Short mmCIF file of C-alpha atoms in Angstrom, two decimals:
data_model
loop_
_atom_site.label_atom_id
_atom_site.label_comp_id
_atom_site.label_asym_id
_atom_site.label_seq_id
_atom_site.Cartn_x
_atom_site.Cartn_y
_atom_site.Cartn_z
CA UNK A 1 -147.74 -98.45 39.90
CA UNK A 2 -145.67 -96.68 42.26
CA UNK A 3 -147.03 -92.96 43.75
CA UNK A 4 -144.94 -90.49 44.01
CA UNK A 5 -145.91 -86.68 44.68
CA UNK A 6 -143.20 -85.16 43.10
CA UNK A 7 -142.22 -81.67 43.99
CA UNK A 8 -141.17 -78.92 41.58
CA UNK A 9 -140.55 -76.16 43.67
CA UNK A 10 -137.60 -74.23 43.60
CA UNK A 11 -136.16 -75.17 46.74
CA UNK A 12 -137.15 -78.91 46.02
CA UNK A 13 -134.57 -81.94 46.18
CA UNK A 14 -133.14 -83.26 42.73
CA UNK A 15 -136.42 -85.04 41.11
CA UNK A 16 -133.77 -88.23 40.72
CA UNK A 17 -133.87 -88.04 44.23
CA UNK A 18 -137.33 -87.67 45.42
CA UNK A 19 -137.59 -91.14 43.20
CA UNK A 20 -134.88 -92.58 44.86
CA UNK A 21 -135.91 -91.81 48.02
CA UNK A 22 -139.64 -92.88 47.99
CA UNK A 23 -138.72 -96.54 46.58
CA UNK A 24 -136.55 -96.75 49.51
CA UNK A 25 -139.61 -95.95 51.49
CA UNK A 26 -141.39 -98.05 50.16
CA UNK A 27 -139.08 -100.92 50.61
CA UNK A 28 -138.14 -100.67 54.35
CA UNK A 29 -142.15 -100.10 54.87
CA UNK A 30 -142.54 -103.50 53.04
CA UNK A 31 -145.26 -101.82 50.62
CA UNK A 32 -142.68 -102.80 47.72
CA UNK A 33 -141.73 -107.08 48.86
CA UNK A 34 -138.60 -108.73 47.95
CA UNK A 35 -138.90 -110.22 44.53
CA UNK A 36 -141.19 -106.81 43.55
CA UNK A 37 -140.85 -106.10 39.66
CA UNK A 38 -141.05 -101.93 39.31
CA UNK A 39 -142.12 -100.23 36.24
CA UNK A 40 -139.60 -100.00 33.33
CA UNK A 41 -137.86 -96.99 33.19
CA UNK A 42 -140.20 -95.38 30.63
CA UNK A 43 -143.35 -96.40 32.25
CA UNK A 44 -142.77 -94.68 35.66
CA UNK A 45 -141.29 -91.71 33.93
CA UNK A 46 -144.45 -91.48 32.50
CA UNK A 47 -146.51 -91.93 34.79
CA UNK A 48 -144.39 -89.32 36.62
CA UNK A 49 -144.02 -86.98 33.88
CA UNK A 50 -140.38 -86.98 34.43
CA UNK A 51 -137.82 -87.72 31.89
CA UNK A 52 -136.31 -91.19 32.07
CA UNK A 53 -133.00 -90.27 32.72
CA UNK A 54 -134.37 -89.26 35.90
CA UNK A 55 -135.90 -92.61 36.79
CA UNK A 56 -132.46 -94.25 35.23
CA UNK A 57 -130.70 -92.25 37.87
CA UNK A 58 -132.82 -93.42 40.99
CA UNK A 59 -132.79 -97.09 39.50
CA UNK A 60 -128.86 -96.86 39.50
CA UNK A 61 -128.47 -95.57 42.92
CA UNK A 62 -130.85 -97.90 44.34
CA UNK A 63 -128.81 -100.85 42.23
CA UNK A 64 -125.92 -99.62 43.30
CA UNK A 65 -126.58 -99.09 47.42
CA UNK A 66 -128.13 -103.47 46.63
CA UNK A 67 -132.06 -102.50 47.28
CA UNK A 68 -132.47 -103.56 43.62
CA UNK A 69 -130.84 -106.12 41.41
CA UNK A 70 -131.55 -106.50 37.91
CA UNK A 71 -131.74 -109.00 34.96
CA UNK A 72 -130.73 -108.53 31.53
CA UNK A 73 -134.04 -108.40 29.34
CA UNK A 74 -136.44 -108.36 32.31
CA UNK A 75 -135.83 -105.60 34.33
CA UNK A 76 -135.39 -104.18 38.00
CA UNK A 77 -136.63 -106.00 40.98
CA UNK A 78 -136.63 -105.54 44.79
CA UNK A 79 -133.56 -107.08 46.84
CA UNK A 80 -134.21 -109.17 49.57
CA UNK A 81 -133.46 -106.88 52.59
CA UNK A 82 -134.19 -107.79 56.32
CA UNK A 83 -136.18 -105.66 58.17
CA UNK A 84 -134.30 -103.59 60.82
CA UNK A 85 -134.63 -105.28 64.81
CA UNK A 86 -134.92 -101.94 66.45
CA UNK A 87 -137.13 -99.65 66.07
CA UNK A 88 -136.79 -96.98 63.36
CA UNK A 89 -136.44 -93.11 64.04
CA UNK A 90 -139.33 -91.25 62.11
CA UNK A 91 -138.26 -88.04 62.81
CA UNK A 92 -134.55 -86.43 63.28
CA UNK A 93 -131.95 -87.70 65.14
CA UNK A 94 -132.51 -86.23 68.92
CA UNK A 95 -128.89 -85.29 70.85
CA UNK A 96 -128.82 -86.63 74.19
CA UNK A 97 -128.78 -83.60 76.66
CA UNK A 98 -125.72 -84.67 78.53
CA UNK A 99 -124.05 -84.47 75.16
CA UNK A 100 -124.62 -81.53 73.98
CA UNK A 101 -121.98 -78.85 73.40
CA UNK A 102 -121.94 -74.67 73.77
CA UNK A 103 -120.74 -72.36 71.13
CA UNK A 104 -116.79 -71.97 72.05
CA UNK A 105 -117.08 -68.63 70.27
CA UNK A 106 -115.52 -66.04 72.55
CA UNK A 107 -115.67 -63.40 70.30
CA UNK A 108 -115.54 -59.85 73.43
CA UNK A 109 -114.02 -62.27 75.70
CA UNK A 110 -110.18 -61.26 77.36
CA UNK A 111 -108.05 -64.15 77.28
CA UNK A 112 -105.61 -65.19 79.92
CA UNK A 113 -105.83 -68.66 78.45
CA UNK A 114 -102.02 -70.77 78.34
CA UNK A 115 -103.35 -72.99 75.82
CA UNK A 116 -102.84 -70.33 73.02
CA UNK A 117 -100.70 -68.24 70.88
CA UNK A 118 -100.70 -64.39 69.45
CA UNK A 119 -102.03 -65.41 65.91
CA UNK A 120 -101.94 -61.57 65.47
CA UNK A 121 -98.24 -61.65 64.94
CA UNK A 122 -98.04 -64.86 62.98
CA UNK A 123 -96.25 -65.02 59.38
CA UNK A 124 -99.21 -66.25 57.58
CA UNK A 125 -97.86 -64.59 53.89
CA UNK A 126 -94.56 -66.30 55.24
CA UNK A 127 -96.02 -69.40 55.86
CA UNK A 128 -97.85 -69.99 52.80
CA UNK A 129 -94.90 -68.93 50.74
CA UNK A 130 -93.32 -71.57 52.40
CA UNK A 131 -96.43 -74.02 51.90
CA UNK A 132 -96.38 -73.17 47.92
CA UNK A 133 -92.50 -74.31 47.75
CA UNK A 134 -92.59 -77.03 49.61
CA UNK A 135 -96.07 -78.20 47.41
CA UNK A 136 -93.77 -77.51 44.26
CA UNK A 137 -90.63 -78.71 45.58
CA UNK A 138 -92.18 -82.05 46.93
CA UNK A 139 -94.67 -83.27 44.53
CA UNK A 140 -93.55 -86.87 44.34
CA UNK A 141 -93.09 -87.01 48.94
CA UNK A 142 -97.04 -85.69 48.85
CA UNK A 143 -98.12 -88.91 46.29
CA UNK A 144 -96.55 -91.48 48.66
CA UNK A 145 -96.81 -92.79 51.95
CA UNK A 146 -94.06 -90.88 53.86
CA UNK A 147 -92.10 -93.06 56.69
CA UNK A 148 -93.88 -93.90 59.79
CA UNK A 149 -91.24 -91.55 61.43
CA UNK A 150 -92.25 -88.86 58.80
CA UNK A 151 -90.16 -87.51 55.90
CA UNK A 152 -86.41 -88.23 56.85
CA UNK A 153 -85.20 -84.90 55.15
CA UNK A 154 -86.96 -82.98 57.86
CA UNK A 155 -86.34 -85.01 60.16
CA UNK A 156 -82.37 -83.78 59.44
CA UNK A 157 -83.21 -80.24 59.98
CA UNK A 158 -85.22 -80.61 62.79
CA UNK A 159 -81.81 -82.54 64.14
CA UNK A 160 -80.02 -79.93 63.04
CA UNK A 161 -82.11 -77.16 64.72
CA UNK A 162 -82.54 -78.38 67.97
CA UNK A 163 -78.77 -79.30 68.71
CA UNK A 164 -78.34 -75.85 68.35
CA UNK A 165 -81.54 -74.21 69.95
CA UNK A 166 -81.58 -76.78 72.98
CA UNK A 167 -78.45 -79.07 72.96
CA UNK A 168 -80.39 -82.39 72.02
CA UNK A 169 -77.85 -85.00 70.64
CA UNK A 170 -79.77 -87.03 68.33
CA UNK A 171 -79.47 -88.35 64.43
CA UNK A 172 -82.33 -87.54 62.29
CA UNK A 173 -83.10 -91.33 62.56
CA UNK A 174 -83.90 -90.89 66.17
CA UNK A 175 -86.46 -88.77 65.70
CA UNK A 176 -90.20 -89.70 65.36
CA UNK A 177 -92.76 -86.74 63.88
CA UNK A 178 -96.29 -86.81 65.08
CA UNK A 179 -99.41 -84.63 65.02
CA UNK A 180 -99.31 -84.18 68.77
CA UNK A 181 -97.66 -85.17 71.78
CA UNK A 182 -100.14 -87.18 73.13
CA UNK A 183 -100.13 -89.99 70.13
CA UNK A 184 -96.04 -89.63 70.84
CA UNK A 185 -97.12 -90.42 74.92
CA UNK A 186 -99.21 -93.28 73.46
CA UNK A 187 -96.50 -94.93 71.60
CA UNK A 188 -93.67 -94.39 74.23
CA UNK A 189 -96.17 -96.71 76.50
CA UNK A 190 -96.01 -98.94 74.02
CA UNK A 191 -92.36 -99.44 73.90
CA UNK A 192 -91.51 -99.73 77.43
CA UNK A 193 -92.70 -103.07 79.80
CA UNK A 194 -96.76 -103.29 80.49
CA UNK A 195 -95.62 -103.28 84.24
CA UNK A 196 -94.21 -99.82 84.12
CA UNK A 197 -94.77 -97.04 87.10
CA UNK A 198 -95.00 -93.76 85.79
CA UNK A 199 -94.40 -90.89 87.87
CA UNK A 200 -95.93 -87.33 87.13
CA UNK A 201 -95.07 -83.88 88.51
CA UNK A 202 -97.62 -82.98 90.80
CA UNK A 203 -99.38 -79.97 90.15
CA UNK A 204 -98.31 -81.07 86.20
CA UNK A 205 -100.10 -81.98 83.17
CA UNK A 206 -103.74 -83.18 83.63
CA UNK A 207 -104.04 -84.37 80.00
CA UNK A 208 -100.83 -86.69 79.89
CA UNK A 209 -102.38 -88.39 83.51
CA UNK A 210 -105.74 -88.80 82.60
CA UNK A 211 -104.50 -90.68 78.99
CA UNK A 212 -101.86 -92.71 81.29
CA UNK A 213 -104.82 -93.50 83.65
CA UNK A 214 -107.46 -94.40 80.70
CA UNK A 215 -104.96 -96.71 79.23
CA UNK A 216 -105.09 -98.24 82.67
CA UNK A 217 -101.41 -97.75 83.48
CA UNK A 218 -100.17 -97.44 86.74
CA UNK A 219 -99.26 -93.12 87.75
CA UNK A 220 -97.88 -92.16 91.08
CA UNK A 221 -97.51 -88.27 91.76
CA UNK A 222 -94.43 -86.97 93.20
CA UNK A 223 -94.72 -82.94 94.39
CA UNK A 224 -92.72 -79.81 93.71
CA UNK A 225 -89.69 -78.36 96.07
CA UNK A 226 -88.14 -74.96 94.53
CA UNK A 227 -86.18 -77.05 92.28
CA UNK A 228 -88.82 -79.27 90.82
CA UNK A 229 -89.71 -82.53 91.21
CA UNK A 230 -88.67 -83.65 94.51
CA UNK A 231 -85.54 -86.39 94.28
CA UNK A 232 -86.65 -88.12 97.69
CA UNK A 233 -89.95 -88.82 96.87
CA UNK A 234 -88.44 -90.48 93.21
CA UNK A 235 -86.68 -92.35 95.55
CA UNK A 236 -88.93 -93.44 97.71
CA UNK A 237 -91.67 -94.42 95.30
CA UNK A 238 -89.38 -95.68 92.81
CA UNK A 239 -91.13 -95.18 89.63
CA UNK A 240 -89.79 -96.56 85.89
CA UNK A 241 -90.70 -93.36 84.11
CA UNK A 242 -90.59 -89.97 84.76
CA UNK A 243 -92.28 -87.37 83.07
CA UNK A 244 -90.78 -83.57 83.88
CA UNK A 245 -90.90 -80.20 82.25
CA UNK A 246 -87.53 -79.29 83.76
CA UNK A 247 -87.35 -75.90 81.28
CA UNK A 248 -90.53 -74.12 82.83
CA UNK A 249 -92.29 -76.60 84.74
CA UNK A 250 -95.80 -77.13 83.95
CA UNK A 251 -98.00 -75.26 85.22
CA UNK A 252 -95.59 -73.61 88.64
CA UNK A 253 -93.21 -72.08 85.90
CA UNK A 254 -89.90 -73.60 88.35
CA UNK A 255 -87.05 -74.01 86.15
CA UNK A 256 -85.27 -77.11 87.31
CA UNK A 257 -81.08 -75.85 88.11
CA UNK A 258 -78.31 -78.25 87.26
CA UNK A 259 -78.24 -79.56 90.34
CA UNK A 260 -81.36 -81.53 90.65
CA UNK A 261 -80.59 -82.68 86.75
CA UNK A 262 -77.76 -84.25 87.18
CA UNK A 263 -79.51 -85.92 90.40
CA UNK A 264 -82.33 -87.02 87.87
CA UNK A 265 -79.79 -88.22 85.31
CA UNK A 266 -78.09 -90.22 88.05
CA UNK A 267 -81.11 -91.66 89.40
CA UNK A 268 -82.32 -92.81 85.97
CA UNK A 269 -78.98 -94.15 85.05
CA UNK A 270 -79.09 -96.53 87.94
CA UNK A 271 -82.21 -98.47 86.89
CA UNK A 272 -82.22 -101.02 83.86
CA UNK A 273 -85.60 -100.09 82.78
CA UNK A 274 -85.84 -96.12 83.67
CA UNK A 275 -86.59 -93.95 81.30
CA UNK A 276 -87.03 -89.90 81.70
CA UNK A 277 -89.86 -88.44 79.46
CA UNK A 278 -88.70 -84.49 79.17
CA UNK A 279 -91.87 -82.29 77.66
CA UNK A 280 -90.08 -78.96 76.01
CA UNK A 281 -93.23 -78.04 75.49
CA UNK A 282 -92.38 -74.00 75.38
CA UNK A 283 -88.32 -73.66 76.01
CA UNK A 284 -88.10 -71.17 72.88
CA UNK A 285 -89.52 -68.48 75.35
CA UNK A 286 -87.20 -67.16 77.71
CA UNK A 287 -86.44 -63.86 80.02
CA UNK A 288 -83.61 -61.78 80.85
CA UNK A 289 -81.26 -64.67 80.07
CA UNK A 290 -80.73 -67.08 77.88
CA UNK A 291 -82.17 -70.38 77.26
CA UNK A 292 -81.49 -73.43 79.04
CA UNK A 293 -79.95 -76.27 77.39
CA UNK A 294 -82.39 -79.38 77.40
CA UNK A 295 -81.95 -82.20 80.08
CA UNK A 296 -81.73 -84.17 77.27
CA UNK A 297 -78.28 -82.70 76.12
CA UNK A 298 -76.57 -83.76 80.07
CA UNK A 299 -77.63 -87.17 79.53
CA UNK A 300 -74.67 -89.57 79.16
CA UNK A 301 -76.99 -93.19 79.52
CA UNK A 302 -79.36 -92.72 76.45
CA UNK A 303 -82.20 -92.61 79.12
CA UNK A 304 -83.75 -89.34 78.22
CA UNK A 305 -86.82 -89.02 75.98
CA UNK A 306 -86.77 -85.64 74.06
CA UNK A 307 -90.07 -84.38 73.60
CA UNK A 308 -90.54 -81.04 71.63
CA UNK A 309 -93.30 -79.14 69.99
CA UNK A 310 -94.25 -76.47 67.22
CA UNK A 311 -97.35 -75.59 68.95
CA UNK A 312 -96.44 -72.66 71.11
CA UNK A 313 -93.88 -71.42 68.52
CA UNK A 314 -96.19 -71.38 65.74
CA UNK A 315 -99.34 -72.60 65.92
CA UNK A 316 -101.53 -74.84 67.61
CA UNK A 317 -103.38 -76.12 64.60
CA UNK A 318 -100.45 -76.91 62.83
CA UNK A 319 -100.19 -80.29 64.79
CA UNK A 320 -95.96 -80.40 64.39
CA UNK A 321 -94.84 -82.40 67.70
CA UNK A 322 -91.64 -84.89 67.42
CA UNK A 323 -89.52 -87.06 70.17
CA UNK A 324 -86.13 -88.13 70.20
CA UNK A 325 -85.83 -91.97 71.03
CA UNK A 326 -82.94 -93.22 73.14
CA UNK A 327 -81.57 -96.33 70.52
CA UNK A 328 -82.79 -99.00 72.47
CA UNK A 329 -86.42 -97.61 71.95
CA UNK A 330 -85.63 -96.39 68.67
CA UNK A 331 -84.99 -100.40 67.74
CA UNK A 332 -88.01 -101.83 69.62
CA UNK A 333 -90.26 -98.77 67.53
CA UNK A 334 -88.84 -99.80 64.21
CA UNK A 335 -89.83 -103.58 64.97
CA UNK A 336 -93.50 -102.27 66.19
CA UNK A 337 -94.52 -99.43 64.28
CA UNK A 338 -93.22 -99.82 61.08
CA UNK A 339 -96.25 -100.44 59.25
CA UNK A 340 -97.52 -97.18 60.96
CA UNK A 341 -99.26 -94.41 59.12
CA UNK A 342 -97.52 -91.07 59.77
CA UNK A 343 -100.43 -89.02 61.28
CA UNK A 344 -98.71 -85.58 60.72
CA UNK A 345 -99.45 -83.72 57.51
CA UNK A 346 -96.24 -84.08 55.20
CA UNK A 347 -96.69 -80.99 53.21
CA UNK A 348 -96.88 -79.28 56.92
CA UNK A 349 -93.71 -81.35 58.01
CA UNK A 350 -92.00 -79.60 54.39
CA UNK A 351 -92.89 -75.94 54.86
CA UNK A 352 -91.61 -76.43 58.33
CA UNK A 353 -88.62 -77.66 57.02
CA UNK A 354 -88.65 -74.50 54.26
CA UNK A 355 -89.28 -71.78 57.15
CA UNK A 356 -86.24 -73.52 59.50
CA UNK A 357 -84.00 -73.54 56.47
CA UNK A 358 -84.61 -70.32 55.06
CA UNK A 359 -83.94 -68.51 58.82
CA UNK A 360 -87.71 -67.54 58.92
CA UNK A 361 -88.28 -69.47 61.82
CA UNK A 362 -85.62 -67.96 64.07
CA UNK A 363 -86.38 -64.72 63.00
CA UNK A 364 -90.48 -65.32 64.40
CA UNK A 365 -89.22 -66.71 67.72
CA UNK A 366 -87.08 -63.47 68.17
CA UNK A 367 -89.68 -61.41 67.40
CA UNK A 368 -92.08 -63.24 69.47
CA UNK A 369 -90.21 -63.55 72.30
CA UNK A 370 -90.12 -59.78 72.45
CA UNK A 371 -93.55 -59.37 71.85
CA UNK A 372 -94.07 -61.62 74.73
CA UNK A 373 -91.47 -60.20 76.95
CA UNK A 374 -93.17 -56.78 76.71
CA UNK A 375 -96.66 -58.34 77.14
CA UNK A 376 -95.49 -60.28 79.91
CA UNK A 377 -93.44 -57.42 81.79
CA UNK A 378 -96.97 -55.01 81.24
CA UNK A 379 -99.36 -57.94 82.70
CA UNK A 380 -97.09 -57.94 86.31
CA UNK A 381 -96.84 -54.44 85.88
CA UNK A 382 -100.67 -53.96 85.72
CA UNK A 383 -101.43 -56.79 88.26
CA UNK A 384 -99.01 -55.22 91.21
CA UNK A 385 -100.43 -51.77 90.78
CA UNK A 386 -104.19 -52.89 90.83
CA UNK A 387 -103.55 -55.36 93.29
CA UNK A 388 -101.68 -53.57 96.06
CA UNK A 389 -99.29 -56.37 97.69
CA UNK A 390 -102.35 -58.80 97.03
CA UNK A 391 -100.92 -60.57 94.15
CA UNK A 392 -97.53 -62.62 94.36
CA UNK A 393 -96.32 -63.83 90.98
CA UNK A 394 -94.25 -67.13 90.60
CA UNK A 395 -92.45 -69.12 87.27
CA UNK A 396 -92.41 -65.48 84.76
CA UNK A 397 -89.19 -65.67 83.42
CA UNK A 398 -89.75 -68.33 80.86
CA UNK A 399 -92.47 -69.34 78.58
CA UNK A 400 -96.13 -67.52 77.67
CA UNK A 401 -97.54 -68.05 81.47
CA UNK A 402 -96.90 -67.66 84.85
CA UNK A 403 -98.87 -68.44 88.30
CA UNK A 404 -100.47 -65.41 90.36
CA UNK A 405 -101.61 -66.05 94.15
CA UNK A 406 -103.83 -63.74 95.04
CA UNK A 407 -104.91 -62.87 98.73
CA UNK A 408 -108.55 -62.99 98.53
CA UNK A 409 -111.17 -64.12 100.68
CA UNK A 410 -113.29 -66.11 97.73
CA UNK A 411 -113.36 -69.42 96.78
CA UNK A 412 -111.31 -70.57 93.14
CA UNK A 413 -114.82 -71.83 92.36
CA UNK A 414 -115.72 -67.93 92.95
CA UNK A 415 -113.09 -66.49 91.50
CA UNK A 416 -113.63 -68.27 87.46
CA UNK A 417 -117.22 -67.81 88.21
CA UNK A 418 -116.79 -64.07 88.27
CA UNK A 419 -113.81 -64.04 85.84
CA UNK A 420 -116.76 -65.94 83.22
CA UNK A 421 -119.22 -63.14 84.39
CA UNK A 422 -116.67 -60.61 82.85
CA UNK A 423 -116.11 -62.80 79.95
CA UNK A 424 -112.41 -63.49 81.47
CA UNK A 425 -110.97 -66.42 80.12
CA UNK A 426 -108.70 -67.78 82.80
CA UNK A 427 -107.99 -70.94 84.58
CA UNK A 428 -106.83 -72.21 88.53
CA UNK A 429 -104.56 -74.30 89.76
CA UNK A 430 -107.10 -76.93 91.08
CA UNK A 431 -107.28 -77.52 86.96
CA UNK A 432 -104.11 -79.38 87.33
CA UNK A 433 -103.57 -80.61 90.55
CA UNK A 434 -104.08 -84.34 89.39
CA UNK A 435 -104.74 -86.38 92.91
CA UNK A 436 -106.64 -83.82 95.61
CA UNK A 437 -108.03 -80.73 94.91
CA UNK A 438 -107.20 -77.80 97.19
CA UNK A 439 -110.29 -76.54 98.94
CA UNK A 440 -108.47 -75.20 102.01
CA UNK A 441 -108.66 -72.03 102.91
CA UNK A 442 -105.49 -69.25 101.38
CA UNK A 443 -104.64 -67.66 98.47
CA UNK A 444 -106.25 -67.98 95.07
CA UNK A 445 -103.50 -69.25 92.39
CA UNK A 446 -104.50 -68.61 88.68
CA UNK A 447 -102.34 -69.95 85.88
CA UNK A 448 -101.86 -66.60 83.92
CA UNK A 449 -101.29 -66.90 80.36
CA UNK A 450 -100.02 -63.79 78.01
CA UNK A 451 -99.54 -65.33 74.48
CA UNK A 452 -103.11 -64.57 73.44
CA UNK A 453 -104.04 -60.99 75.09
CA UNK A 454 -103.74 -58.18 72.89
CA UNK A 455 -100.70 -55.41 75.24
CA UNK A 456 -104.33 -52.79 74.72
CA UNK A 457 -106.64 -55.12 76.52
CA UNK A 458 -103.70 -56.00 79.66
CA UNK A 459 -105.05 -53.46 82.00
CA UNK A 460 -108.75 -53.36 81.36
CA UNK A 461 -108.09 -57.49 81.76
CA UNK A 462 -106.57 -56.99 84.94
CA UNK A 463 -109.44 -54.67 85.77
CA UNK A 464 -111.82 -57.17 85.40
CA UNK A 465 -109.79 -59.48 87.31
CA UNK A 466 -109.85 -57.46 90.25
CA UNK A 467 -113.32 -57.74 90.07
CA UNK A 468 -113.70 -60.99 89.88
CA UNK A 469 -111.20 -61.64 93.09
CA UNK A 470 -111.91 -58.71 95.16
CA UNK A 471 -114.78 -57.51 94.18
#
């Protein structure tokens, strides 16, 4: 007879379970051998004093997960199982050190982070309005597998939208949804020769270089004149693919003029195989002018690849990113991916659609962009007066950061130590500089984000700052 000590304490597991977990015991410690008959149902209930729907329970599960079998008439009997090769774990599962993570809660912390939004200010009620149409509206889209490209219908007003926010020329059947832009990154590498050079602004985006470089792809960096990425250098390295943020380069802020567009444009239009990769990653933000057409809507060769996002307008966690593929590409993607599982939420993709349609989404972006004018014109205004000709600011008249150099005599290392000493959340240019880290001796550049800050917290932020560079 099997024994089992079973516990009937309030706070004890399901008495089914305690069964069911001692004859599993038993069976990996080989007290119960293949072949074993157990007790019928109503003998170990019992001898347990249980009821046999209990034991009928644990017999099932163990049945079911094939460490019993059974036979009609005779009863249940142990499965032949092999014994496990390594050694088993008697105790819980131990995390190796290197491993481990800290509690990201920042909860008192002041944020100068560029990797977020103002969530204060978001439409929520708006948004789930939205949410609950496009649920209602949609009901036989959300049973389905949507296109690999996601749902075409909002694929037409995205079209629709960003010909008139940014220029792009595109038809809805250009455009490829995705939660992210670095599965979009992914699959553009995928569609272009194995052989490719790709060519990254340098200081630019660390994430985009370290996936090129883990896919084992070859990445050259080309460096930064006032205009942007430097035409010689493209020339003189001769890359296949360029990736630029001509809007508000990332992270300097430059905003790339005509002029060294239309020398991009040219210089991709001359190769068979070159392709330019433009991020839009935060174009709906801009300063004291108005927006900048995308270097997408110049280009006359179908050589441009049209990247845009939802993350900086909305929200991060909505996971809303899209491209627009030139037609070549667009032909080689429909012969590669079309059994592809669309990876961005399609009742997401419809409210999106809903907000666009119904106007809601302009109306946020104007509202946001003078929320962030004001926080952004307060921040320089605050960092000149407690900084006394020791801060220069560079790239503010776009997007939700800019870079600050600041004439200090400590390290970057020192400066982000002391900013985390003041729970400062802020970051340094060494964070993307993607070759060779700048350890020689001048001023301090932060990358200054604004999006996240609350306009009450800019000066004692800035206060704290000075502390953690001068101080």
């Amino acid at each position: 007879m099997i024994t089992i000590a079973i516990d009937r304490s309030q706070d004890a597991d399901f008495i089914y379970h305690q069964i069911y977990q001692k004859i599993k015991e038993e069976i990996f410690s080989r007290n119960l051998m293949p072949g074993k008959k157990l007790p019928s149902k109503r003998e170990l209930a019992g001898a347990l004093n249980v009821s046999i729907n209990s034991v009928n329970a644990a017999y099932q599960q163990l049945l079911a997960e094939g460490y019993l079998y059974s036979e009609e008439r005779k009863g249940f009997f142990v499965e032949q199982i092999e014994t496990f090769h390594a050694a088993r774990h008697t105790g819980p599962l131990r995390l190796d050190e290197e491993l481990r993570e800290e509690d990201d809660n920042k909860d008192g912390w002041i944020s100068f982070s560029h990797m977020s939004v103002d969530t204060a200010h978001f439409p929520f009620k708006t948004w789930f309005r939205c949410e609950q149409k496009a649920a209602a509206s949609h009901t036989a889209e959300l049973g389905e597998m949507t296109h690999p490209q996601g749902a075409y219908k909002v694929r037409q007003t995205i079209a629709r939208f960003i010909a008139l926010a940014r220029g792009v020329k595109c038809h809805p059947e250009q455009i490829v949804i995705s939660a992210g832009t670095q599965p979009l990154i992914h699959t553009i590498q995928d569609l272009l020769p194995e052989s490719a050079v790709y060519a990254m602004e340098e200081p630019g985006y660390s994430r985009i270089y370290q996936q090129l470089k883990n896919e084992r792809k070859r990445v050259v960096t080309i460096g930064l004149d006032h205009k942007g990425m430097r035409i010689d250098d493209i020339h003189r390295l001769n890359p296949d693919v360029l990736f630029v943020t001509p809007s508000h380069q990332f992270p300097t802020g430059i905003i790339m003029p005509v002029s060294r567009r239309i020398q991009l444009l040219n210089w991709v239009s001359d190769g068979e195989n070159r392709y330019i990769v433009e991020d839009d990653y935060d174009s709906e933000f801009k300063y004291g002018s108005d927006t900048i057409p995308a270097l997408q809507s110049l280009d006359r060769s179908e050589k441009v690849i049209y990247i845009g996002t939802f993350s900086k307008s909305l929200l991060p966690g909505l996971r809303v990113s899209y491209m627009v593929l030139p037609q070549k590409l667009l032909k080689r993607y429909r012969k590669r991916h079309h059994s592809s599982i669309q990876s961005s939420s399609v009742l997401t993709q419809f409210a999106l659609q809903e907000l666009i349609e119904s106007g809601e989404y302009q109306r946020h972006i104007k509202k946001m962009n003078q929320i962030y004018e004001e926080k952004r014109t307060r921040l320089i205004g605050s960092l000149e007066k407690t900084f006394a000709g020791r801060v220069k600011i560079k790239g503010a008249s776009a997007g939700l950061h800019f870079v600050a150099d600041f004439d200090t005599k400590r390290s970057e290392e020192e400066v982000l130590a002391g900013a985390r000493e003041h729970l400062v959340e802020v970051y340094g240019m060494n964070r993307f500089i993607l070759k060779k880290k700048n350890n020689a001796d001048g001023p301090v550049s932060l990358v200054l984000g604004f999006a996240k800050i609350g306009i009450d917290e800019i000066d004692e932020g800035v206060s704290k700052l000075y502390e953690a560079v001068c101080g």
